Tab-separated table of C-alpha atoms and ligand atoms in Angstrom:
chain	number	residue	atom	x	y	z
A	13	MET	CA	-279.247	-68.082	-29.566
A	14	THR	CA	-279.466	-64.354	-29.915
A	15	PHE	CA	-276.412	-61.923	-29.258
A	16	THR	CA	-277.112	-58.574	-27.859
A	17	HIS	CA	-273.779	-57.518	-27.288
A	18	ALA	CA	-269.803	-57.385	-28.348
A	19	ILE	CA	-266.631	-56.411	-27.053
A	20	VAL	CA	-263.974	-55.121	-29.658
A	21	LYS	CA	-260.724	-53.676	-28.883
A	22	LYS	CA	-258.958	-51.197	-31.182
A	23	PRO	CA	-255.738	-51.979	-32.987
A	24	GLY	CA	-252.787	-49.728	-31.644
A	25	PRO	CA	-249.973	-47.896	-33.743
A	26	ASN	CA	-247.596	-50.995	-32.877
A	27	PHE	CA	-249.915	-53.835	-34.099
A	28	HIS	CA	-247.281	-54.662	-36.774
A	29	GLN	CA	-245.526	-55.994	-33.802
A	30	ALA	CA	-248.441	-58.603	-33.082
A	31	ILE	CA	-247.421	-62.256	-33.260
A	32	THR	CA	-247.603	-63.615	-36.953
A	33	THR	CA	-246.576	-66.689	-39.117
A	34	ALA	CA	-248.419	-65.248	-42.126
A	35	GLY	CA	-245.818	-63.925	-44.177
A	36	LEU	CA	-248.250	-61.558	-45.738
A	37	GLY	CA	-246.124	-58.546	-44.706
A	38	ARG	CA	-246.751	-55.410	-42.385
A	39	PRO	CA	-249.981	-54.179	-41.724
A	40	ASP	CA	-250.911	-50.741	-42.687
A	41	PHE	CA	-252.230	-49.214	-39.608
A	42	GLU	CA	-254.552	-46.720	-41.270
A	43	LYS	CA	-255.902	-49.326	-43.342
A	44	ALA	CA	-256.401	-51.442	-40.137
A	45	LEU	CA	-258.203	-49.085	-38.068
A	46	ALA	CA	-260.624	-48.531	-41.353
A	47	GLN	CA	-261.297	-52.153	-41.441
A	48	HIS	CA	-261.679	-52.528	-37.864
A	49	ALA	CA	-264.288	-49.600	-38.185
A	50	ALA	CA	-266.324	-51.472	-40.957
A	51	TYR	CA	-266.070	-54.622	-38.723
A	52	CYS	CA	-267.594	-52.778	-35.932
A	53	ASP	CA	-270.369	-51.644	-38.238
A	54	ALA	CA	-270.980	-55.049	-39.617
A	55	LEU	CA	-271.560	-56.065	-35.692
A	56	LYS	CA	-274.246	-53.205	-35.412
A	57	GLN	CA	-275.660	-54.209	-38.462
A	58	CYS	CA	-276.417	-57.701	-37.080
A	59	GLY	CA	-278.121	-56.068	-33.591
A	60	LEU	CA	-275.237	-55.647	-31.378
A	61	ALA	CA	-274.535	-53.025	-28.866
A	62	LEU	CA	-270.824	-52.697	-28.738
A	63	THR	CA	-268.307	-52.019	-25.938
A	64	VAL	CA	-265.077	-50.523	-27.591
A	65	LEU	CA	-261.904	-50.943	-25.783
A	66	ALA	CA	-259.078	-48.331	-26.277
A	67	ALA	CA	-255.798	-49.863	-27.806
A	68	ASP	CA	-253.022	-50.336	-25.704
A	69	PRO	CA	-249.315	-50.466	-26.815
A	70	LEU	CA	-248.356	-52.873	-24.264
A	71	TYR	CA	-250.373	-55.590	-26.319
A	72	PRO	CA	-250.065	-55.384	-30.139
A	73	ASP	CA	-252.273	-58.556	-30.287
A	74	GLY	CA	-255.164	-57.063	-27.935
A	75	THR	CA	-257.198	-56.281	-30.819
A	76	PHE	CA	-257.654	-60.270	-30.931
A	77	VAL	CA	-260.276	-59.838	-28.121
A	78	GLU	CA	-261.695	-63.279	-28.521
A	79	ASP	CA	-258.665	-65.126	-27.126
A	80	ALA	CA	-259.052	-63.693	-23.668
A	81	ALA	CA	-262.358	-65.091	-22.803
A	82	ILE	CA	-265.464	-67.338	-23.586
A	83	VAL	CA	-268.757	-65.916	-22.977
A	84	THR	CA	-271.925	-67.748	-22.723
A	85	GLU	CA	-275.403	-66.325	-21.503
A	86	ARG	CA	-274.667	-67.494	-18.083
A	87	CYS	CA	-270.983	-66.799	-17.653
A	88	ALA	CA	-267.794	-65.539	-18.844
A	89	ILE	CA	-264.519	-67.297	-18.407
A	90	ILE	CA	-261.269	-65.616	-18.742
A	91	THR	CA	-258.458	-67.621	-20.249
A	92	ASN	CA	-254.932	-68.048	-19.748
A	93	MET	CA	-253.244	-67.423	-23.184
A	94	SER	CA	-249.920	-69.236	-23.791
A	95	ALA	CA	-248.390	-66.650	-25.723
A	96	PRO	CA	-246.313	-64.685	-22.876
A	97	SER	CA	-246.611	-61.300	-24.534
A	98	ARG	CA	-250.471	-61.853	-24.545
A	99	ARG	CA	-251.022	-63.017	-21.044
A	100	GLY	CA	-251.641	-59.223	-19.783
A	101	GLU	CA	-254.429	-58.732	-22.182
A	102	LYS	CA	-257.357	-60.301	-20.008
A	103	ALA	CA	-257.175	-57.695	-17.143
A	104	VAL	CA	-259.166	-55.272	-19.190
A	105	VAL	CA	-261.369	-57.777	-20.959
A	106	ALA	CA	-262.277	-59.384	-17.501
A	107	HIS	CA	-263.166	-55.862	-16.289
A	108	ALA	CA	-265.321	-55.232	-19.154
A	109	LEU	CA	-267.405	-58.460	-18.847
A	110	GLY	CA	-268.044	-58.090	-14.990
A	111	ARG	CA	-270.283	-55.764	-16.357
A	112	PHE	CA	-272.458	-58.351	-17.828
A	113	ARG	CA	-271.655	-61.811	-16.485
A	114	PRO	CA	-270.333	-63.788	-13.401
A	115	VAL	CA	-266.604	-64.000	-14.134
A	116	GLU	CA	-264.475	-67.245	-13.692
A	117	HIS	CA	-260.675	-67.562	-14.479
A	118	LEU	CA	-258.269	-70.362	-15.247
A	119	ALA	CA	-255.442	-71.317	-13.136
A	120	PRO	CA	-252.037	-71.076	-14.661
A	121	PRO	CA	-249.883	-72.972	-15.736
A	122	ALA	CA	-252.815	-74.388	-17.724
A	123	THR	CA	-253.382	-72.565	-21.086
A	124	ALA	CA	-256.277	-71.881	-23.511
A	125	ASP	CA	-257.005	-69.152	-26.163
A	126	GLY	CA	-260.770	-68.392	-27.169
A	127	GLY	CA	-259.990	-69.111	-30.484
A	128	ASP	CA	-259.951	-72.869	-29.871
A	129	VAL	CA	-263.439	-72.526	-28.245
A	130	MET	CA	-266.571	-73.153	-30.806
A	131	ARG	CA	-269.964	-73.570	-29.457
A	132	VAL	CA	-272.321	-75.497	-31.162
A	133	GLY	CA	-276.075	-75.379	-29.439
A	134	ASP	CA	-275.012	-75.853	-25.736
A	135	HIS	CA	-272.044	-77.895	-26.713
A	136	PHE	CA	-268.394	-76.381	-26.753
A	137	PHE	CA	-265.879	-77.972	-28.896
A	138	ILE	CA	-262.235	-77.155	-27.343
A	139	GLY	CA	-259.369	-77.583	-29.468
A	140	ILE	CA	-256.295	-78.963	-28.279
A	141	SER	CA	-253.504	-76.776	-30.264
A	142	GLY	CA	-250.212	-75.054	-29.932
A	143	ARG	CA	-252.114	-72.744	-27.724
A	144	THR	CA	-254.504	-74.587	-25.701
A	145	ASP	CA	-253.289	-77.561	-23.736
A	146	ALA	CA	-255.012	-80.449	-22.103
A	147	GLY	CA	-255.027	-78.448	-18.649
A	148	GLY	CA	-256.971	-75.601	-20.234
A	149	ALA	CA	-259.218	-77.560	-21.981
A	150	ARG	CA	-260.365	-79.573	-18.805
A	151	GLN	CA	-260.491	-76.172	-16.664
A	152	LEU	CA	-262.691	-74.902	-19.255
A	153	SER	CA	-264.823	-77.912	-19.650
A	154	ASP	CA	-265.156	-78.066	-15.812
A	155	ALA	CA	-266.214	-74.406	-15.650
A	156	LEU	CA	-268.687	-74.575	-18.484
A	157	GLY	CA	-270.046	-77.832	-16.907
A	158	ARG	CA	-270.817	-75.655	-13.778
A	159	TYR	CA	-272.860	-73.813	-15.868
A	160	GLY	CA	-275.104	-76.401	-17.446
A	161	TYR	CA	-272.953	-77.048	-20.741
A	162	THR	CA	-271.106	-79.844	-22.158
A	163	ALA	CA	-267.581	-79.907	-23.781
A	164	SER	CA	-265.296	-82.120	-25.621
A	165	THR	CA	-261.966	-81.758	-27.147
A	166	VAL	CA	-260.716	-81.894	-30.800
A	167	PRO	CA	-256.870	-82.103	-31.649
A	168	VAL	CA	-255.917	-79.152	-33.846
A	169	ALA	CA	-252.646	-79.665	-35.694
A	170	ASP	CA	-252.466	-77.611	-39.107
A	171	CYS	CA	-253.891	-74.267	-37.834
A	172	LEU	CA	-253.442	-71.645	-35.326
A	173	HIS	CA	-256.630	-72.281	-33.467
A	174	LEU	CA	-259.843	-74.586	-33.799
A	175	LYS	CA	-261.738	-71.696	-35.419
A	176	THR	CA	-259.157	-71.191	-37.854
A	177	GLY	CA	-260.394	-74.079	-39.709
A	178	VAL	CA	-263.865	-74.624	-38.383
A	179	THR	CA	-266.904	-72.717	-37.688
A	180	CYS	CA	-270.613	-72.764	-36.973
A	181	VAL	CA	-272.741	-71.349	-39.721
A	182	GLY	CA	-275.903	-72.781	-39.036
A	183	ASP	CA	-277.994	-74.824	-36.518
A	184	ASN	CA	-275.414	-77.576	-35.840
A	185	CYS	CA	-273.942	-76.927	-39.414
A	186	LEU	CA	-270.165	-76.459	-39.488
A	187	LEU	CA	-267.808	-75.076	-42.177
A	188	ALA	CA	-264.713	-76.952	-42.164
A	189	THR	CA	-261.455	-77.310	-43.989
A	190	ALA	CA	-260.019	-80.563	-44.700
A	191	GLU	CA	-258.671	-81.069	-41.500
A	192	PHE	CA	-261.834	-81.147	-39.646
A	193	ALA	CA	-264.194	-82.123	-42.449
A	194	GLY	CA	-264.072	-85.860	-41.756
A	195	ARG	CA	-263.671	-85.858	-38.067
A	196	ALA	CA	-265.373	-88.301	-35.882
A	197	GLU	CA	-265.569	-85.518	-33.146
A	198	PHE	CA	-268.067	-83.770	-35.629
A	199	ALA	CA	-270.120	-87.007	-36.824
A	200	ASP	CA	-273.104	-85.505	-35.130
A	201	CYS	CA	-273.059	-82.302	-37.133
A	202	GLU	CA	-273.924	-81.487	-40.653
A	203	ILE	CA	-270.638	-80.348	-42.410
A	204	ILE	CA	-269.850	-77.954	-45.259
A	205	PRO	CA	-266.525	-78.569	-46.705
A	206	ALA	CA	-264.733	-75.175	-47.067
A	207	THR	CA	-263.389	-74.322	-50.365
A	208	PRO	CA	-259.808	-75.609	-50.438
A	209	ASN	CA	-258.311	-72.764	-52.434
A	210	GLU	CA	-259.973	-70.126	-49.864
A	211	PRO	CA	-258.901	-71.497	-46.314
A	212	ALA	CA	-259.531	-68.149	-44.676
A	213	GLY	CA	-263.025	-68.450	-45.631
A	214	ALA	CA	-263.685	-71.185	-42.985
A	215	ASN	CA	-263.436	-68.425	-40.450
A	216	CYS	CA	-266.956	-66.948	-40.386
A	217	ILE	CA	-269.465	-65.903	-37.754
A	218	LEU	CA	-273.022	-66.687	-37.506
A	219	ILE	CA	-274.759	-63.530	-35.627
A	220	ASN	CA	-278.401	-63.165	-35.148
A	221	GLY	CA	-278.954	-64.923	-38.601
A	222	HIS	CA	-276.302	-62.985	-40.442
A	223	LEU	CA	-273.441	-64.872	-41.648
A	224	LEU	CA	-270.164	-62.643	-41.655
A	225	ILE	CA	-267.581	-64.100	-44.067
A	226	PRO	CA	-264.181	-62.633	-45.091
A	227	ALA	CA	-263.942	-60.624	-48.030
A	228	VAL	CA	-262.506	-61.789	-51.362
A	229	CYS	CA	-263.691	-65.209	-50.628
A	230	GLU	CA	-266.077	-65.330	-53.501
A	231	ALA	CA	-266.224	-69.485	-53.641
A	232	THR	CA	-267.330	-69.344	-49.834
A	233	ARG	CA	-269.851	-66.688	-50.803
A	234	LEU	CA	-271.444	-68.743	-53.219
A	235	LEU	CA	-271.078	-71.992	-51.042
A	236	LEU	CA	-272.772	-70.172	-48.107
A	237	ALA	CA	-275.367	-68.380	-50.059
A	238	ARG	CA	-277.539	-71.878	-50.323
A	239	LEU	CA	-278.166	-71.348	-46.681
A	240	GLY	CA	-280.232	-68.496	-47.363
A	241	GLN	CA	-279.094	-66.316	-44.552
A	242	PRO	CA	-277.844	-62.665	-45.218
A	243	ILE	CA	-274.199	-62.390	-45.923
A	244	ILE	CA	-271.873	-59.513	-44.794
A	245	GLU	CA	-268.484	-59.559	-46.276
A	246	VAL	CA	-265.894	-57.850	-44.310
A	247	ASP	CA	-262.547	-57.125	-45.491
A	248	ILE	CA	-259.831	-58.029	-42.687
A	249	SER	CA	-256.760	-58.122	-44.990
A	250	GLU	CA	-254.636	-56.317	-42.421
A	251	PHE	CA	-255.774	-58.571	-39.746
A	252	GLN	CA	-254.938	-61.728	-41.608
A	253	LYS	CA	-251.394	-60.376	-42.008
A	254	MET	CA	-251.036	-60.992	-38.178
A	255	ASP	CA	-252.751	-64.345	-38.361
A	256	GLY	CA	-256.176	-62.789	-37.356
A	257	GLY	CA	-259.629	-63.680	-38.729
A	258	LEU	CA	-263.137	-62.729	-38.364
A	259	THR	CA	-263.909	-64.452	-35.280
A	260	CYS	CA	-260.933	-63.381	-33.164
A	261	LEU	CA	-261.860	-59.463	-33.402
A	262	SER	CA	-264.676	-59.665	-31.075
A	263	LEU	CA	-266.444	-61.268	-27.990
A	264	ARG	CA	-270.339	-61.878	-28.729
A	265	PHE	CA	-272.893	-62.458	-26.299
B	30	LIG	C1	-251.633	-64.214	-32.037
B	30	LIG	O1	-250.869	-64.984	-32.705
B	30	LIG	O2	-252.098	-64.781	-31.047
B	30	LIG	C2	-252.480	-63.638	-33.086
B	30	LIG	N1	-251.403	-62.751	-33.992
B	30	LIG	C3	-253.573	-63.790	-33.832
B	30	LIG	C4	-254.615	-64.556	-32.933
B	30	LIG	C5	-255.746	-64.904	-33.565
B	30	LIG	N2	-256.913	-65.323	-32.773
B	30	LIG	C6	-257.792	-66.084	-33.228
B	30	LIG	O3	-257.965	-66.575	-34.095
B	30	LIG	N3	-258.870	-66.302	-32.295
């Protein structure tokens, strides 16, 4: 599918107060801003027009805008994030998406994060994780079904979100960490096992024939080079300190 737009949100000065389990230290705010700008440039290089939301000090995790919504050609579904500190992030995202798509909302107390939703063709895999519960997955699945898509669930145990460990890198082709590589749920997909010593490398984004991959994942770059698509490396070290990856920094549609 061809994407034309992306929504991003700048990190704010209190970005270091975002949720993290990474143990990689405090992010450097100036560096995060520069990396965010370079990430935006990479999206533009893939042909996307950007809506850039302002940072909001109320939400240190707000830059991880992907978690607030699922966007398809036909609809946007606003999620209900499980982390209490993130629940208020969705209002500004819903408002921005309302310019482009009919907007649906998940009803609490069910929870879901966009990072748990991976699209492959017209099918959506929904991770049941520490962030997305069965009720959230059911509501997402029902809403997607109303717009003509199919969905199924995948248990997530070892990572924050489904897409932390598996992402779509080509037509029906997944780059997957060991947790997901042999899973029956993905039996109909071609699987490229991710490089074990570069777990962050599994979180890539395919945009209009370009592959965005995290910087300093040399083995992953070599692995994906065989797909023959242009590869753009983006350094997101400051976002990785707050458990973020490439996908979570934008909503693409
Ligand atoms: C969080 O824990 O919610 C954020 N610090 C990181 C969210 C990353 N989102 C994603 O991978 N989709």
